[in-house]
Amino acid sequence: DGGITQSPKYLFRKEGQNVTLSCEQNLNHDAMYWYRQDPGQGLRLIYYSQIVNDFQKGDIAEGYSVSREKKESFPLTVTSAQKNPTAFYLCASSWDSMNTEAFFGQGTRLTVV
Amino acid sequence: GQQLNQSPQSMFIQEGEDVSMNCTSSSIFNTWLWYKQDPGEGPVLLIALYKAGELTSNGRLTAQFGITRKDSFLNISASIPSDVGIYFCAGHRGAQKLVFGQGTRLTINP
């Protein structure tokens, strides 16, 4: 089945450690996105990529890094520089940045202790 | 970053009632999308709107693209328990990123 897979569903890390969240899609979509969601809040864009080997910062990129070495994959690294990393992280993809129907993965809940 | 104003923030209704929520912006959008998110899951696309004035239905859901291109609304008729969740609007302008509203949390009393 085609779709977007985020892993793991739940992730626990100690403060000061970097952690990488996985996002894989087999929809042949060019564009991929990472959003952060805090309790009771909307979605805020962290990074997005319109094509392989290219990505742009979103509204809250500080403390995060991404790579887009393959079309199917867009991993997000939460670095120790992110002051409040505990949140629900959502990955999405769309055919391209002009085609707006974005489809989301199941999300990863990151808890930093 | 740019935000959409979504209202109401929360709704508490009885099963069987109709629901209406809306999204407004000071900017013009080319596309409006409506998503539903269940607890602990990713948002699921419900309806996509591409033309000003467009009215689109998906079962008991109806959404409209405002004529000014600065707003959109979503109606749910005859609500049922599985409608519970958070509903998000999202707007898109050309090659720019998708912008989301803050969400409307729907609670249904049986």
PDB file of C-alpha atoms in Angstrom:
ATOM      1  CA  ASP A   1       0.000   0.000   0.000  1.00  0.00           C
ATOM      2  CA  GLY A   2       1.183   3.518  -0.766  1.00  0.00           C
ATOM      3  CA  GLY A   3       1.645   5.941   2.052  1.00  0.00           C
ATOM      4  CA  ILE A   4       3.889   7.805   4.428  1.00  0.00           C
ATOM      5  CA  THR A   5       5.549   5.953   7.263  1.00  0.00           C
ATOM      6  CA  GLN A   6       7.012   7.621  10.304  1.00  0.00           C
ATOM      7  CA  SER A   7       9.025   5.715  12.820  1.00  0.00           C
ATOM      8  CA  PRO A   8       9.126   5.189  15.664  1.00  0.00           C
ATOM      9  CA  LYS A   9       5.660   6.070  17.005  1.00  0.00           C
ATOM     10  CA  TYR A  10       7.081   6.954  20.424  1.00  0.00           C
ATOM     11  CA  LEU A  11      10.618   8.081  21.182  1.00  0.00           C
ATOM     12  CA  PHE A  12      12.298   8.894  24.461  1.00  0.00           C
ATOM     13  CA  ARG A  13      15.645  10.627  24.717  1.00  0.00           C
ATOM     14  CA  LYS A  14      17.770  12.179  27.381  1.00  0.00           C
ATOM     15  CA  GLU A  15      18.276  15.911  27.386  1.00  0.00           C
ATOM     16  CA  GLY A  16      21.327  16.956  25.387  1.00  0.00           C
ATOM     17  CA  GLN A  17      21.190  14.067  22.938  1.00  0.00           C
ATOM     18  CA  ASN A  18      20.504  14.414  19.249  1.00  0.00           C
ATOM     19  CA  VAL A  19      17.736  12.224  17.874  1.00  0.00           C
ATOM     20  CA  THR A  20      16.663  11.449  14.307  1.00  0.00           C
ATOM     21  CA  LEU A  21      13.055  10.866  13.266  1.00  0.00           C
ATOM     22  CA  SER A  22      12.410   8.793  10.174  1.00  0.00           C
ATOM     23  CA  CYS A  23       9.955   9.616   7.375  1.00  0.00           C
ATOM     24  CA  GLU A  24       9.585   7.434   4.294  1.00  0.00           C
ATOM     25  CA  GLN A  25       7.039   7.712   1.469  1.00  0.00           C
ATOM     26  CA  ASN A  26       6.333   5.447  -1.489  1.00  0.00           C
ATOM     27  CA  LEU A  27       3.908   7.811  -3.198  1.00  0.00           C
ATOM     28  CA  ASN A  28       6.556   9.143  -5.619  1.00  0.00           C
ATOM     29  CA  HIS A  29       5.951  12.635  -4.222  1.00  0.00           C
ATOM     30  CA  ASP A  30       8.535  15.336  -4.870  1.00  0.00           C
ATOM     31  CA  ALA A  31       7.704  17.573  -1.897  1.00  0.00           C
ATOM     32  CA  MET A  32       8.066  16.590   1.755  1.00  0.00           C
ATOM     33  CA  TYR A  33       7.467  18.525   4.961  1.00  0.00           C
ATOM     34  CA  TRP A  34       8.069  18.353   8.708  1.00  0.00           C
ATOM     35  CA  TYR A  35       5.648  19.932  11.167  1.00  0.00           C
ATOM     36  CA  ARG A  36       5.691  20.235  14.920  1.00  0.00           C
ATOM     37  CA  GLN A  37       2.502  20.087  16.988  1.00  0.00           C
ATOM     38  CA  ASP A  38       2.322  21.051  20.659  1.00  0.00           C
ATOM     39  CA  PRO A  39      -0.677  20.146  22.861  1.00  0.00           C
ATOM     40  CA  GLY A  40      -3.758  22.103  21.858  1.00  0.00           C
ATOM     41  CA  GLN A  41      -1.868  23.867  19.102  1.00  0.00           C
ATOM     42  CA  GLY A  42      -1.878  23.885  15.337  1.00  0.00           C
ATOM     43  CA  LEU A  43       0.882  22.688  13.041  1.00  0.00           C
ATOM     44  CA  ARG A  44       4.051  24.704  12.665  1.00  0.00           C
ATOM     45  CA  LEU A  45       6.392  24.121   9.742  1.00  0.00           C
ATOM     46  CA  ILE A  46       9.959  23.138  10.595  1.00  0.00           C
ATOM     47  CA  TYR A  47      11.516  22.335   7.203  1.00  0.00           C
ATOM     48  CA  TYR A  48      10.317  21.465   3.740  1.00  0.00           C
ATOM     49  CA  SER A  49      11.881  20.015   0.616  1.00  0.00           C
ATOM     50  CA  GLN A  50      10.601  20.549  -2.908  1.00  0.00           C
ATOM     51  CA  ILE A  51      13.035  18.167  -4.566  1.00  0.00           C
ATOM     52  CA  VAL A  52      15.895  15.807  -3.802  1.00  0.00           C
ATOM     53  CA  ASN A  53      19.032  17.476  -2.413  1.00  0.00           C
ATOM     54  CA  ASP A  54      17.171  20.691  -1.695  1.00  0.00           C
ATOM     55  CA  PHE A  55      15.340  21.931   1.397  1.00  0.00           C
ATOM     56  CA  GLN A  56      14.253  25.207   2.989  1.00  0.00           C
ATOM     57  CA  LYS A  57      13.694  26.387   6.531  1.00  0.00           C
ATOM     58  CA  GLY A  58      10.166  26.777   7.755  1.00  0.00           C
ATOM     59  CA  ASP A  59       8.918  28.975  10.576  1.00  0.00           C
ATOM     60  CA  ILE A  60      10.659  27.170  13.455  1.00  0.00           C
ATOM     61  CA  ALA A  61      13.833  25.616  12.004  1.00  0.00           C
ATOM     62  CA  GLU A  62      16.183  26.540  14.859  1.00  0.00           C
ATOM     63  CA  GLY A  63      17.528  23.455  16.614  1.00  0.00           C
ATOM     64  CA  TYR A  64      16.530  21.102  13.785  1.00  0.00           C
ATOM     65  CA  SER A  65      18.290  19.737  10.713  1.00  0.00           C
ATOM     66  CA  VAL A  66      17.155  17.679   7.719  1.00  0.00           C
ATOM     67  CA  SER A  67      18.533  15.927   4.670  1.00  0.00           C
ATOM     68  CA  ARG A  68      16.950  14.847   1.391  1.00  0.00           C
ATOM     69  CA  GLU A  69      19.371  12.435  -0.237  1.00  0.00           C
ATOM     70  CA  LYS A  70      16.623  10.223  -1.636  1.00  0.00           C
ATOM     71  CA  LYS A  71      13.191  11.090  -2.988  1.00  0.00           C
ATOM     72  CA  GLU A  72      11.500   8.671  -0.612  1.00  0.00           C
ATOM     73  CA  SER A  73      13.195   9.787   2.582  1.00  0.00           C
ATOM     74  CA  PHE A  74      13.260  13.027   4.595  1.00  0.00           C
ATOM     75  CA  PRO A  75      14.737  12.409   8.071  1.00  0.00           C
ATOM     76  CA  LEU A  76      14.548  15.082  10.755  1.00  0.00           C
ATOM     77  CA  THR A  77      17.239  15.471  13.411  1.00  0.00           C
ATOM     78  CA  VAL A  78      16.304  17.178  16.640  1.00  0.00           C
ATOM     79  CA  THR A  79      19.550  18.559  17.999  1.00  0.00           C
ATOM     80  CA  SER A  80      20.560  19.443  21.528  1.00  0.00           C
ATOM     81  CA  ALA A  81      20.207  23.098  20.512  1.00  0.00           C
ATOM     82  CA  GLN A  82      16.401  22.736  20.383  1.00  0.00           C
ATOM     83  CA  LYS A  83      15.282  24.159  23.714  1.00  0.00           C
ATOM     84  CA  ASN A  84      11.879  22.486  23.957  1.00  0.00           C
ATOM     85  CA  PRO A  85      12.047  19.317  21.869  1.00  0.00           C
ATOM     86  CA  THR A  86       9.194  17.408  23.508  1.00  0.00           C
ATOM     87  CA  ALA A  87       6.343  17.483  20.957  1.00  0.00           C
ATOM     88  CA  PHE A  88       4.395  15.539  18.354  1.00  0.00           C
ATOM     89  CA  TYR A  89       6.208  15.559  14.992  1.00  0.00           C
ATOM     90  CA  LEU A  90       4.373  15.089  11.720  1.00  0.00           C
ATOM     91  CA  CYS A  91       5.808  14.378   8.300  1.00  0.00           C
ATOM     92  CA  ALA A  92       3.830  15.060   5.126  1.00  0.00           C
ATOM     93  CA  SER A  93       4.292  14.841   1.380  1.00  0.00           C
ATOM     94  CA  SER A  94       2.650  16.138  -1.783  1.00  0.00           C
ATOM     95  CA  TRP A  95       3.208  15.684  -5.519  1.00  0.00           C
ATOM     96  CA  ASP A  96       5.045  18.956  -5.629  1.00  0.00           C
ATOM     97  CA  SER A  97       5.054  22.312  -3.889  1.00  0.00           C
ATOM     98  CA  MET A  98       2.399  23.611  -6.294  1.00  0.00           C
ATOM     99  CA  ASN A  99       0.062  20.660  -5.703  1.00  0.00           C
ATOM    100  CA  THR A 100      -1.382  21.356  -2.334  1.00  0.00           C
ATOM    101  CA  GLU A 101      -2.959  18.105  -1.210  1.00  0.00           C
ATOM    102  CA  ALA A 102      -0.497  17.107   1.469  1.00  0.00           C
ATOM    103  CA  PHE A 103      -0.783  13.666   3.052  1.00  0.00           C
ATOM    104  CA  PHE A 104       0.472  13.008   6.551  1.00  0.00           C
ATOM    105  CA  GLY A 105       2.201  10.173   8.350  1.00  0.00           C
ATOM    106  CA  GLN A 106       1.033   8.817  11.706  1.00  0.00           C
ATOM    107  CA  GLY A 107       3.358  11.062  13.668  1.00  0.00           C
ATOM    108  CA  THR A 108       6.169  10.519  16.184  1.00  0.00           C
ATOM    109  CA  ARG A 109       5.763  11.604  19.777  1.00  0.00           C
ATOM    110  CA  LEU A 110       9.151  12.653  21.118  1.00  0.00           C
ATOM    111  CA  THR A 111       9.660  12.977  24.840  1.00  0.00           C
ATOM    112  CA  VAL A 112      12.908  14.355  26.193  1.00  0.00           C
ATOM    113  CA  VAL A 113      13.636  13.670  29.830  1.00  0.00           C
TER     114      VAL A 113
ATOM    115  CA  GLY B   1       4.870  32.871  10.242  1.00  0.00           C
ATOM    116  CA  GLN B   2       1.565  33.573   8.627  1.00  0.00           C
ATOM    117  CA  GLN B   3      -1.409  31.981  10.365  1.00  0.00           C
ATOM    118  CA  LEU B   4      -5.013  31.375   9.572  1.00  0.00           C
ATOM    119  CA  ASN B   5      -7.670  32.364  12.098  1.00  0.00           C
ATOM    120  CA  GLN B   6      -9.848  29.366  12.743  1.00  0.00           C
ATOM    121  CA  SER B   7     -12.985  29.491  14.880  1.00  0.00           C
ATOM    122  CA  PRO B   8     -14.347  28.375  17.122  1.00  0.00           C
ATOM    123  CA  GLN B   9     -11.404  26.883  19.014  1.00  0.00           C
ATOM    124  CA  SER B  10     -13.659  24.250  20.558  1.00  0.00           C
ATOM    125  CA  MET B  11     -17.224  23.026  20.273  1.00  0.00           C
ATOM    126  CA  PHE B  12     -19.354  20.900  22.585  1.00  0.00           C
ATOM    127  CA  ILE B  13     -22.476  19.565  20.906  1.00  0.00           C
ATOM    128  CA  GLN B  14     -25.107  16.852  21.190  1.00  0.00           C
ATOM    129  CA  GLU B  15     -25.070  13.909  18.856  1.00  0.00           C
ATOM    130  CA  GLY B  16     -27.218  14.635  15.818  1.00  0.00           C
ATOM    131  CA  GLU B  17     -26.558  18.377  15.787  1.00  0.00           C
ATOM    132  CA  ASP B  18     -25.045  20.195  12.837  1.00  0.00           C
ATOM    133  CA  VAL B  19     -21.597  21.776  13.144  1.00  0.00           C
ATOM    134  CA  SER B  20     -20.129  24.823  11.465  1.00  0.00           C
ATOM    135  CA  MET B  21     -16.579  26.137  11.654  1.00  0.00           C
ATOM    136  CA  ASN B  22     -14.652  28.655   9.600  1.00  0.00           C
ATOM    137  CA  CYS B  23     -11.230  29.919   8.705  1.00  0.00           C
ATOM    138  CA  THR B  24     -10.233  33.458   7.742  1.00  0.00           C
ATOM    139  CA  SER B  25      -7.097  35.213   6.596  1.00  0.00           C
ATOM    140  CA  SER B  26      -5.958  38.676   5.629  1.00  0.00           C
ATOM    141  CA  SER B  27      -4.290  37.148   2.557  1.00  0.00           C
ATOM    142  CA  ILE B  28      -5.704  35.561  -0.565  1.00  0.00           C
ATOM    143  CA  PHE B  29      -5.274  31.820  -1.007  1.00  0.00           C
ATOM    144  CA  ASN B  30      -5.507  29.683  -4.143  1.00  0.00           C
ATOM    145  CA  THR B  31      -6.451  26.515  -2.323  1.00  0.00           C
ATOM    146  CA  TRP B  32      -8.221  25.647   0.910  1.00  0.00           C
ATOM    147  CA  LEU B  33      -7.944  22.251   2.553  1.00  0.00           C
ATOM    148  CA  TRP B  34      -9.784  20.771   5.508  1.00  0.00           C
ATOM    149  CA  TYR B  35      -8.232  18.013   7.651  1.00  0.00           C
ATOM    150  CA  LYS B  36      -9.404  15.922  10.625  1.00  0.00           C
ATOM    151  CA  GLN B  37      -7.007  14.672  13.260  1.00  0.00           C
ATOM    152  CA  ASP B  38      -7.795  11.893  15.726  1.00  0.00           C
ATOM    153  CA  PRO B  39      -5.850  11.801  19.020  1.00  0.00           C
ATOM    154  CA  GLY B  40      -2.272  10.648  18.530  1.00  0.00           C
ATOM    155  CA  GLU B  41      -2.631  10.330  14.760  1.00  0.00           C
ATOM    156  CA  GLY B  42      -1.707  12.365  11.714  1.00  0.00           C
ATOM    157  CA  PRO B  43      -4.290  14.644  10.039  1.00  0.00           C
ATOM    158  CA  VAL B  44      -6.410  13.104   7.299  1.00  0.00           C
ATOM    159  CA  LEU B  45      -7.505  15.162   4.307  1.00  0.00           C
ATOM    160  CA  LEU B  46     -11.296  15.602   4.158  1.00  0.00           C
ATOM    161  CA  ILE B  47     -11.964  18.138   1.419  1.00  0.00           C
ATOM    162  CA  ALA B  48      -9.885  20.204  -1.015  1.00  0.00           C
ATOM    163  CA  LEU B  49     -11.196  23.431  -2.597  1.00  0.00           C
ATOM    164  CA  TYR B  50      -9.582  25.058  -5.640  1.00  0.00           C
ATOM    165  CA  LYS B  51     -11.925  27.758  -6.938  1.00  0.00           C
ATOM    166  CA  ALA B  52     -13.434  30.827  -5.307  1.00  0.00           C
ATOM    167  CA  GLY B  53     -17.084  30.158  -4.561  1.00  0.00           C
ATOM    168  CA  GLU B  54     -16.642  26.396  -4.895  1.00  0.00           C
ATOM    169  CA  LEU B  55     -18.932  24.288  -2.708  1.00  0.00           C
ATOM    170  CA  THR B  56     -17.851  20.676  -2.218  1.00  0.00           C
ATOM    171  CA  SER B  57     -19.401  17.824  -0.263  1.00  0.00           C
ATOM    172  CA  ASN B  58     -17.965  14.608   1.121  1.00  0.00           C
ATOM    173  CA  GLY B  59     -20.760  12.613   2.730  1.00  0.00           C
ATOM    174  CA  ARG B  60     -22.079  14.650   5.655  1.00  0.00           C
ATOM    175  CA  LEU B  61     -19.319  17.212   5.231  1.00  0.00           C
ATOM    176  CA  THR B  62     -19.676  20.340   3.125  1.00  0.00           C
ATOM    177  CA  ALA B  63     -17.005  22.984   2.604  1.00  0.00           C
ATOM    178  CA  GLN B  64     -16.921  26.235   0.675  1.00  0.00           C
ATOM    179  CA  PHE B  65     -14.144  28.389  -0.738  1.00  0.00           C
ATOM    180  CA  GLY B  66     -15.048  31.995   0.066  1.00  0.00           C
ATOM    181  CA  ILE B  67     -15.702  34.314  -2.843  1.00  0.00           C
ATOM    182  CA  THR B  68     -13.083  36.768  -1.572  1.00  0.00           C
ATOM    183  CA  ARG B  69     -10.542  33.892  -1.438  1.00  0.00           C
ATOM    184  CA  LYS B  70      -9.749  34.902   2.134  1.00  0.00           C
ATOM    185  CA  ASP B  71     -12.001  32.469   3.954  1.00  0.00           C
ATOM    186  CA  SER B  72     -13.521  29.016   3.991  1.00  0.00           C
ATOM    187  CA  PHE B  73     -16.055  27.140   6.088  1.00  0.00           C
ATOM    188  CA  LEU B  74     -16.750  23.519   6.929  1.00  0.00           C
ATOM    189  CA  ASN B  75     -20.148  22.152   7.911  1.00  0.00           C
ATOM    190  CA  ILE B  76     -20.891  18.727   9.368  1.00  0.00           C
ATOM    191  CA  SER B  77     -24.490  17.608   9.322  1.00  0.00           C
ATOM    192  CA  ALA B  78     -26.124  15.206  11.777  1.00  0.00           C
ATOM    193  CA  SER B  79     -22.995  14.673  13.867  1.00  0.00           C
ATOM    194  CA  ILE B  80     -22.099  11.178  15.092  1.00  0.00           C
ATOM    195  CA  PRO B  81     -19.605  10.073  17.778  1.00  0.00           C
ATOM    196  CA  SER B  82     -16.841   9.299  15.281  1.00  0.00           C
ATOM    197  CA  ASP B  83     -16.813  12.963  14.210  1.00  0.00           C
ATOM    198  CA  VAL B  84     -14.967  13.758  17.440  1.00  0.00           C
ATOM    199  CA  GLY B  85     -11.498  15.131  16.826  1.00  0.00           C
ATOM    200  CA  ILE B  86      -9.631  18.251  15.803  1.00  0.00           C
ATOM    201  CA  TYR B  87     -10.434  19.873  12.485  1.00  0.00           C
ATOM    202  CA  PHE B  88      -7.795  21.971  10.740  1.00  0.00           C
ATOM    203  CA  CYS B  89      -8.086  24.330   7.822  1.00  0.00           C
ATOM    204  CA  ALA B  90      -5.065  24.931   5.623  1.00  0.00           C
ATOM    205  CA  GLY B  91      -4.407  27.464   2.884  1.00  0.00           C
ATOM    206  CA  HIS B  92      -1.959  27.469   0.034  1.00  0.00           C
ATOM    207  CA  ARG B  93      -0.702  30.174  -2.327  1.00  0.00           C
ATOM    208  CA  GLY B  94       1.227  28.976  -5.339  1.00  0.00           C
ATOM    209  CA  ALA B  95       4.675  27.658  -4.510  1.00  0.00           C
ATOM    210  CA  GLN B  96       4.534  28.826  -0.930  1.00  0.00           C
ATOM    211  CA  LYS B  97       4.204  26.492   1.999  1.00  0.00           C
ATOM    212  CA  LEU B  98       0.912  25.254   3.345  1.00  0.00           C
ATOM    213  CA  VAL B  99      -0.393  27.385   6.230  1.00  0.00           C
ATOM    214  CA  PHE B 100      -2.564  25.850   8.965  1.00  0.00           C
ATOM    215  CA  GLY B 101      -5.183  27.206  11.298  1.00  0.00           C
ATOM    216  CA  GLN B 102      -5.031  26.519  15.024  1.00  0.00           C
ATOM    217  CA  GLY B 103      -7.715  23.855  14.852  1.00  0.00           C
ATOM    218  CA  THR B 104     -11.280  23.369  16.119  1.00  0.00           C
ATOM    219  CA  ARG B 105     -11.681  20.672  18.759  1.00  0.00           C
ATOM    220  CA  LEU B 106     -15.065  18.957  18.425  1.00  0.00           C
ATOM    221  CA  THR B 107     -16.573  17.103  21.382  1.00  0.00           C
ATOM    222  CA  ILE B 108     -19.884  15.255  21.061  1.00  0.00           C
ATOM    223  CA  ASN B 109     -22.152  14.305  23.945  1.00  0.00           C
ATOM    224  CA  PRO B 110     -24.080  11.121  23.192  1.00  0.00           C
TER     225      PRO B 110
END
